[in-house]
Amino acid sequence: MKERVLSGMRPTGALHLGHYHGALKNWVRLQSEMECYYFVADWHALTTHYESREVIEKNVYEMVIDWLAVGLDPSQCTIFLQSKIPEHAELFTLLAMGTPIGWLERVPTYKDQQEKLKDHDLSTYGFLGYPLLQSADILIYKAKYVPVGEDQSSHVELTREVARRFNHLYGREFDYEQRVQAVLSTIPPESAKRLEKSRKKFQEAGDLKALEGALGFINEQTQLTPQDRERLTGYMKGTGQEILIEPQTLLTQASRVPGLDGAKMSKSYNNSIAIREEKANLEQKIRRMPTDPARIKRTDAGDPSRCPVWQFHILYSNESTQEWVQKGCKSAGIGCLECKQPVIDGILREQQPMFERAEPYMSNPKIVREIVENGTDKARQVAQATMRDVRSAMGLNY
Ligand code: TRP
Ligand code: SF4
């Protein structure tokens, strides 16, 4: 069984090279290695842009086409829409009941984003709940890994806390103690005694070796049902059953993509290059990029370390071109326009297959809708199964 991965993105419309190098490249790589679920976080978009109903649909499908363009393959990964699986909202609501407000107020993105997006009123209930909705997204698929950037790791951390609390509160059946004792009575008394000793050593003195030994032993007891083994495991750890899985962040090695001005590439800074930027626009954008301010005249020498174009050479040029830039810039041997051409060529080369992959979807948008519908149906099955466990654990299956 492959391990499960889940990630999502808010639908901001056409994506840019920052999304590609910062996240999507990684998503594409993971799809062949693990069981991947990728979804459009359209409700999350509403937490900050709840008034923009005209563009959301267009943004959703533009983004999915970009996903397909960079190489996400619906036969290898599941692509779906958050808002078409109301179970996410159900889990969010149920988790909200036991989540202290302080946990949400302390998530660093809460205050940061309020500061940053001053022109939006973000003192809403939905915005406070943003990371908890994200927790529901992750937990409902029992995902083991969440590939996200550093900025999202506090949300995954909150997700772990929420899962731990849930398992602690609801991971034990009301007759849990009796059931555990019943399982223990089916194994040889000597072994049961040793397990009890190990449990104390771990829970009272934090002895991890003792825990490992005990879990190893439990795993070998193939005569027990999987449920009973899980029960015993929870008993050893002191956690009860793991109904929700604590996920790990799969940090994307940050290949920082600079914007046209050298700051981080971002749509809101107006310094971005779209994944499928028109050739003429691309050329114009690169040619207008600022360079080392010291190079006022063609004959002035410069220094690539003070030039945003160099950041692009790091991403797109091979060693010999990079050497050519270093030498030519410092000796005023090359002009800036000349220096920019290999960057333009490099981006065009990277984009070529993306345009080709996107073409059939652009000319037949119905296929895109079908891909999303099929993915959503598949994801919904998983979400519904988790919700059955959750409702039952919370005493709601009447
Ligand atoms: N908050 C994420 C972002 O802004 C999007 C997101 C929503 C997400 N739910 C998620 C990412 C679940 C990973 C897992 O990029
Ligand atoms: Fe930048 Fe290249 Fe011009 Fe040097 S030659 S300032 S690296 S664009």
Coordinates of C-alpha atoms and ligand atoms in Angstrom, one line a residue:
M1 CA 0.0 0.0 0.0
K2 CA 1.3 3.4 -1.0
E3 CA 1.4 6.1 1.6
R4 CA -1.2 8.8 1.2
V5 CA -0.4 12.4 0.3
L6 CA -2.8 15.3 0.3
S7 CA -2.4 18.9 -0.7
G8 CA -4.5 21.8 -1.9
M9 CA -4.2 25.2 -3.4
R10 CA -6.5 28.2 -3.3
P11 CA -7.9 29.0 -6.8
T12 CA -6.1 32.3 -7.6
G13 CA -6.5 31.9 -11.4
A14 CA -3.6 31.4 -13.7
L15 CA -0.6 30.2 -11.7
H16 CA 2.9 31.5 -12.0
L17 CA 6.4 30.1 -12.1
G18 CA 6.6 30.5 -8.3
H19 CA 3.8 28.0 -7.9
Y20 CA 5.5 25.7 -10.4
H21 CA 9.0 25.6 -8.8
G22 CA 7.7 26.0 -5.3
A23 CA 5.0 23.4 -5.3
L24 CA 3.7 21.8 -8.5
K25 CA 7.0 20.3 -9.6
N26 CA 7.0 18.4 -6.3
W27 CA 3.4 17.4 -6.7
V28 CA 4.2 15.9 -10.1
R29 CA 7.1 14.0 -8.7
L30 CA 5.1 12.6 -5.8
Q31 CA 2.2 11.3 -8.0
S32 CA 4.2 8.3 -9.1
E33 CA 5.6 7.5 -5.7
M34 CA 2.6 7.8 -3.4
E35 CA -1.2 7.8 -3.4
C36 CA -1.8 11.5 -4.1
Y37 CA -4.9 13.7 -3.6
Y38 CA -4.8 17.2 -4.8
F39 CA -7.7 19.6 -4.5
V40 CA -8.9 23.1 -5.2
A41 CA -9.4 24.8 -1.9
D42 CA -12.3 27.0 -3.2
W43 CA -13.8 27.5 0.3
H44 CA -10.5 28.7 1.5
A45 CA -10.4 31.3 -1.2
L46 CA -13.7 32.6 0.2
T47 CA -12.2 33.1 3.7
T48 CA -10.3 36.1 2.2
H49 CA -12.3 36.9 -0.9
Y50 CA -15.8 36.1 0.1
E51 CA -17.2 38.9 -2.1
S52 CA -15.7 37.9 -5.4
R53 CA -18.3 35.4 -6.8
E54 CA -17.8 36.4 -10.4
V55 CA -14.3 35.0 -10.8
I56 CA -14.2 32.0 -8.6
E57 CA -15.5 29.5 -11.1
K58 CA -13.1 30.7 -13.8
N59 CA -10.2 30.7 -11.4
V60 CA -10.9 27.1 -10.4
Y61 CA -10.8 25.7 -13.9
E62 CA -7.9 27.9 -15.0
M63 CA -5.9 26.5 -12.1
V64 CA -6.8 22.9 -12.9
I65 CA -5.7 23.4 -16.5
D66 CA -2.4 24.7 -15.2
W67 CA -2.1 21.6 -13.0
L68 CA -2.7 19.4 -16.0
A69 CA -0.3 21.5 -18.0
V70 CA 2.6 21.0 -15.6
G71 CA 2.1 17.2 -15.7
L72 CA -0.4 16.2 -13.0
D73 CA -1.9 13.1 -14.5
P74 CA -5.4 12.1 -13.5
S75 CA -4.6 8.4 -14.0
Q76 CA -1.9 8.8 -11.3
C77 CA -3.4 11.2 -8.9
T78 CA -6.8 12.3 -7.7
I79 CA -7.8 15.9 -8.5
F80 CA -10.9 17.2 -6.9
L81 CA -12.9 20.2 -5.6
Q82 CA -13.3 20.9 -1.9
S83 CA -16.7 22.5 -2.2
K84 CA -18.2 19.4 -3.9
I85 CA -17.5 17.3 -0.8
P86 CA -19.6 18.8 2.0
E87 CA -18.1 16.1 4.4
H88 CA -15.1 18.5 4.7
A89 CA -17.5 21.0 6.3
E90 CA -19.1 18.4 8.5
L91 CA -15.7 17.4 9.9
F92 CA -14.8 21.1 10.3
T93 CA -17.9 21.7 12.3
L94 CA -17.4 18.6 14.5
L95 CA -13.7 19.5 15.2
A96 CA -14.7 23.1 15.9
M97 CA -16.7 21.9 19.0
G98 CA -13.6 20.9 20.8
T99 CA -11.0 23.2 19.4
P100 CA -10.0 26.1 21.8
I101 CA -10.2 29.5 20.2
G102 CA -6.7 30.2 21.5
W103 CA -5.2 27.5 19.3
L104 CA -6.5 29.3 16.3
E105 CA -5.6 32.8 17.4
R106 CA -2.1 31.6 18.0
V107 CA -1.5 30.3 14.5
P108 CA 1.0 32.8 13.1
T109 CA -0.7 33.3 9.8
Y110 CA -3.8 34.6 11.5
K111 CA -2.3 37.9 12.5
D112 CA 0.2 38.1 9.7
Q113 CA -2.4 37.9 7.0
Q114 CA -4.6 40.4 8.8
E115 CA -1.7 42.8 8.8
K116 CA -0.8 42.1 5.2
L117 CA -4.3 42.3 3.7
K118 CA -5.3 45.5 5.4
D119 CA -7.8 46.3 2.6
H120 CA -9.9 43.2 3.5
D121 CA -11.9 42.9 6.6
L122 CA -10.5 39.6 8.0
S123 CA -12.0 39.8 11.4
T124 CA -14.4 37.1 10.4
Y125 CA -15.3 33.8 11.9
G126 CA -14.4 32.0 8.7
F127 CA -10.9 33.5 8.6
L128 CA -10.2 32.5 12.2
G129 CA -11.3 29.0 11.2
Y130 CA -9.1 28.9 8.1
P131 CA -6.5 26.5 9.6
L132 CA -9.1 24.3 11.2
L133 CA -10.9 23.9 7.8
Q134 CA -7.5 22.9 6.5
S135 CA -7.1 20.4 9.3
A136 CA -10.4 18.9 8.3
D137 CA -9.2 18.7 4.6
I138 CA -6.2 16.8 5.7
L139 CA -7.7 14.5 8.4
I140 CA -10.7 13.4 6.3
Y141 CA -8.3 11.6 3.9
K142 CA -6.1 10.2 6.8
A143 CA -3.2 11.6 4.9
K144 CA 0.3 10.8 6.1
Y145 CA 2.1 13.6 4.3
V146 CA 1.2 17.1 3.3
P147 CA 3.5 18.7 0.8
V148 CA 3.5 22.4 1.5
G149 CA 5.8 25.4 1.8
E150 CA 7.2 26.6 5.1
D151 CA 4.4 29.2 5.4
Q152 CA 1.9 26.4 5.9
S153 CA 3.7 24.2 8.4
S154 CA 2.0 25.8 11.4
H155 CA -1.3 24.7 9.9
V156 CA -0.1 21.1 9.7
E157 CA 1.1 21.4 13.2
L158 CA -2.3 22.5 14.3
T159 CA -3.8 19.6 12.4
R160 CA -1.6 17.2 14.5
E161 CA -2.8 18.7 17.7
V162 CA -6.4 18.5 16.6
A163 CA -6.0 14.9 15.6
R164 CA -4.3 14.0 18.9
R165 CA -7.1 15.7 20.9
F166 CA -9.7 13.9 18.9
N167 CA -8.1 10.5 19.3
H168 CA -7.7 11.2 23.0
L169 CA -11.3 12.2 23.5
Y170 CA -13.0 9.7 21.2
G171 CA -10.4 7.0 20.5
R172 CA -11.6 4.9 23.4
E173 CA -14.8 3.0 23.3
F174 CA -16.9 3.4 26.4
D175 CA -16.1 -0.2 27.4
Y176 CA -12.5 0.3 26.3
E177 CA -10.8 -1.0 29.5
Q178 CA -12.9 -4.2 29.4
R179 CA -12.1 -4.8 25.8
V180 CA -8.4 -4.3 26.3
Q181 CA -8.4 -6.7 29.3
A182 CA -10.3 -9.2 27.2
V183 CA -7.7 -9.1 24.5
L184 CA -4.9 -9.3 27.0
S185 CA -6.5 -12.5 28.5
T186 CA -6.1 -14.2 25.1
I187 CA -2.3 -14.0 25.1
P188 CA 0.0 -16.0 27.4
P189 CA 0.0 -14.5 30.9
E190 CA 3.8 -14.1 30.9
S191 CA 3.6 -11.9 27.7
A192 CA 0.6 -10.0 29.1
K193 CA 2.7 -9.2 32.2
R194 CA 5.6 -8.0 30.1
L195 CA 3.4 -5.8 28.0
E196 CA 2.0 -4.2 31.2
K197 CA 5.5 -3.6 32.4
S198 CA 6.5 -2.0 29.2
R199 CA 3.4 0.2 29.2
K200 CA 4.3 1.6 32.6
K201 CA 7.9 2.1 31.6
F202 CA 6.8 4.1 28.6
Q203 CA 3.9 6.0 30.1
E204 CA 5.5 6.8 33.4
A205 CA 9.2 7.2 32.4
G206 CA 9.0 7.9 28.7
D207 CA 11.0 4.7 27.8
L208 CA 10.7 4.6 24.0
K209 CA 12.6 1.3 23.8
A210 CA 10.1 -0.4 26.0
L211 CA 7.3 0.9 23.8
E212 CA 9.0 -0.2 20.6
G213 CA 9.5 -3.7 22.0
A214 CA 5.8 -3.9 23.0
L215 CA 4.6 -2.7 19.6
G216 CA 6.8 -5.2 17.9
F217 CA 5.3 -8.0 20.0
I218 CA 1.8 -6.8 19.3
N219 CA 2.4 -6.7 15.5
E220 CA 3.6 -10.3 15.6
Q221 CA 0.3 -11.5 17.2
T222 CA -1.3 -12.3 13.9
Q223 CA -4.0 -14.3 15.6
L224 CA -5.6 -11.1 16.9
T225 CA -8.0 -9.1 14.7
P226 CA -6.6 -5.8 13.3
Q227 CA -9.0 -3.9 15.6
D228 CA -7.7 -5.7 18.6
R229 CA -4.2 -5.1 17.6
E230 CA -5.0 -1.4 17.2
R231 CA -6.7 -1.4 20.5
L232 CA -3.7 -2.8 22.2
T233 CA -1.4 -0.4 20.4
G234 CA -3.5 2.5 21.6
Y235 CA -3.4 1.1 25.1
M236 CA 0.4 1.0 25.1
K237 CA 0.8 4.5 23.7
G238 CA -2.0 5.8 26.0
T239 CA -3.7 7.3 23.0
G240 CA -6.7 5.1 22.4
Q241 CA -7.4 4.2 18.8
E242 CA -6.0 6.3 16.0
I243 CA -9.2 7.4 14.3
L244 CA -7.6 10.4 12.8
I245 CA -4.0 10.2 11.6
E246 CA -1.4 12.8 12.6
P247 CA 0.1 14.1 9.4
Q248 CA 3.6 15.2 8.6
T249 CA 4.7 18.2 6.6
L250 CA 6.6 17.2 3.5
L251 CA 8.6 20.4 3.1
T252 CA 9.2 21.4 -0.4
Q253 CA 12.9 22.3 -0.8
A254 CA 12.3 25.9 -1.3
S255 CA 13.7 26.8 -4.7
R256 CA 13.0 30.5 -4.2
V257 CA 11.6 31.9 -7.4
P258 CA 12.3 35.6 -7.7
G259 CA 9.8 38.0 -9.2
L260 CA 10.7 40.3 -12.1
D261 CA 11.8 42.9 -9.5
G262 CA 13.9 40.4 -7.4
A263 CA 11.3 40.2 -4.6
K264 CA 9.4 37.0 -4.1
M265 CA 7.2 36.2 -7.1
S266 CA 3.6 36.9 -6.2
K267 CA 0.5 37.9 -8.2
S268 CA -0.3 40.6 -5.8
Y269 CA 3.2 42.2 -6.2
N270 CA 2.6 42.3 -10.0
N271 CA 6.0 40.8 -10.6
S272 CA 5.0 37.4 -11.9
I273 CA 5.3 35.3 -15.0
A274 CA 2.4 32.9 -15.6
I275 CA 3.0 29.2 -16.2
R276 CA 1.5 29.7 -19.6
E277 CA 2.6 33.3 -20.3
E278 CA 2.2 34.4 -23.9
K279 CA 5.6 34.5 -25.7
A280 CA 5.4 38.2 -26.6
N281 CA 4.4 39.1 -23.0
L282 CA 7.2 36.9 -21.6
E283 CA 9.8 38.6 -23.8
Q284 CA 8.6 42.0 -22.9
K285 CA 8.5 41.3 -19.2
I286 CA 12.1 40.0 -19.1
R287 CA 13.4 42.7 -21.3
R288 CA 11.9 45.3 -19.0
M289 CA 13.4 43.7 -15.9
P290 CA 15.5 46.0 -13.8
T291 CA 19.2 45.0 -13.6
D292 CA 22.2 46.0 -11.5
P293 CA 21.6 49.8 -11.0
A294 CA 25.4 50.3 -11.5
R295 CA 25.1 49.5 -15.2
I296 CA 23.7 52.8 -16.4
K297 CA 25.7 52.7 -19.6
R298 CA 26.6 49.7 -21.7
T299 CA 30.2 50.2 -20.8
D300 CA 29.6 50.2 -17.0
A301 CA 30.6 47.0 -15.3
G302 CA 28.1 45.3 -13.1
D303 CA 27.7 42.5 -10.5
P304 CA 25.2 39.7 -11.0
S305 CA 24.7 39.4 -7.3
R306 CA 22.9 42.7 -7.3
C307 CA 20.7 41.8 -10.3
P308 CA 17.4 39.9 -10.3
V309 CA 18.2 38.6 -13.8
W310 CA 21.0 36.5 -12.3
Q311 CA 18.4 34.8 -10.0
F312 CA 16.8 33.5 -13.1
H313 CA 20.1 32.3 -14.6
I314 CA 20.5 30.3 -11.4
L315 CA 17.2 28.5 -12.1
Y316 CA 17.4 28.3 -15.9
S317 CA 21.0 28.4 -17.2
N318 CA 23.7 25.8 -17.3
E319 CA 27.1 26.3 -15.8
S320 CA 28.8 27.6 -19.0
T321 CA 26.1 30.2 -19.5
Q322 CA 26.3 31.2 -15.9
E323 CA 30.1 31.7 -16.3
W324 CA 29.4 33.7 -19.4
V325 CA 27.1 36.0 -17.4
Q326 CA 29.5 36.4 -14.5
K327 CA 32.4 37.3 -16.7
G328 CA 30.5 39.4 -19.2
C329 CA 28.7 41.4 -16.6
K330 CA 31.7 42.1 -14.4
S331 CA 33.8 43.2 -17.5
A332 CA 31.0 45.0 -19.3
G333 CA 31.6 42.5 -22.0
I334 CA 28.0 41.8 -22.6
G335 CA 24.9 44.0 -22.5
C336 CA 22.0 43.4 -20.3
L337 CA 19.6 42.6 -23.2
E338 CA 22.1 40.1 -24.5
C339 CA 22.3 38.6 -21.0
K340 CA 18.5 38.2 -20.7
Q341 CA 18.1 36.2 -23.9
P342 CA 19.2 32.9 -22.5
V343 CA 16.7 33.4 -19.6
I344 CA 13.9 34.0 -22.1
D345 CA 15.0 30.9 -24.1
G346 CA 15.1 28.8 -20.9
I347 CA 11.6 29.7 -19.8
L348 CA 10.3 29.2 -23.3
R349 CA 11.8 25.7 -23.4
E350 CA 10.3 24.8 -20.0
Q351 CA 6.9 26.1 -21.1
Q352 CA 6.7 24.4 -24.5
P353 CA 5.5 21.0 -23.2
M354 CA 3.1 22.8 -20.8
F355 CA 1.4 24.6 -23.7
E356 CA 1.2 21.3 -25.5
R357 CA -0.4 19.5 -22.6
A358 CA -2.9 22.3 -22.0
E359 CA -4.0 22.6 -25.6
P360 CA -6.6 19.8 -25.7
Y361 CA -8.1 21.0 -22.4
M362 CA -8.3 24.6 -23.7
S363 CA -10.1 23.5 -26.8
N364 CA -12.4 21.1 -25.0
P365 CA -13.1 22.3 -21.4
K366 CA -15.5 19.5 -20.9
I367 CA -12.7 17.1 -20.4
V368 CA -11.4 19.2 -17.5
R369 CA -14.8 19.1 -15.9
E370 CA -14.9 15.3 -16.3
I371 CA -11.5 14.9 -14.7
V372 CA -12.5 17.0 -11.7
E373 CA -15.9 15.1 -11.4
N374 CA -14.2 11.7 -11.5
G375 CA -11.6 12.8 -9.0
T376 CA -14.2 14.3 -6.7
D377 CA -16.3 11.1 -6.8
K378 CA -13.3 9.0 -5.8
A379 CA -12.2 11.4 -3.0
R380 CA -15.8 11.5 -1.7
Q381 CA -15.7 7.8 -1.0
V382 CA -12.7 8.2 1.2
A383 CA -14.2 11.2 2.9
Q384 CA -17.4 9.4 3.6
A385 CA -15.7 6.4 5.1
T386 CA -13.8 8.6 7.5
M387 CA -16.9 10.4 8.5
R388 CA -18.6 7.1 9.3
D389 CA -15.7 6.4 11.7
V390 CA -15.9 9.9 13.1
R391 CA -19.6 9.9 13.7
S392 CA -19.5 6.6 15.3
A393 CA -16.6 7.6 17.6
M394 CA -18.5 10.7 18.7
G395 CA -21.6 8.8 19.4
L396 CA -23.5 10.2 16.5
N397 CA -24.5 7.1 14.6
Y398 CA -28.1 6.9 15.8
Ligands
TRP1 N1 -3.8 26.9 2.9 C1 -3.3 26.3 1.7 C2 -2.6 27.4 0.9 O1 -2.9 28.6 1.0 C3 -4.3 25.7 0.9 C4 -4.9 24.5 1.6 C5 -6.2 24.4 2.0 C6 -4.3 23.3 1.9 N2 -6.4 23.2 2.6 C7 -5.2 22.4 2.5 C8 -2.9 22.8 1.6 C9 -4.9 21.2 2.9 C10 -2.6 21.5 2.1 C11 -3.6 20.7 2.7 O2 -1.7 27.1 0.1
SF4_2 FE1 22.1 41.7 -14.8 FE2 23.1 40.3 -16.8 FE3 23.0 43.0 -16.9 FE4 24.7 41.8 -15.3 S1 24.7 41.7 -17.5 S2 23.4 43.5 -14.7 S3 23.6 40.0 -14.7 S4 21.3 41.6 -16.8

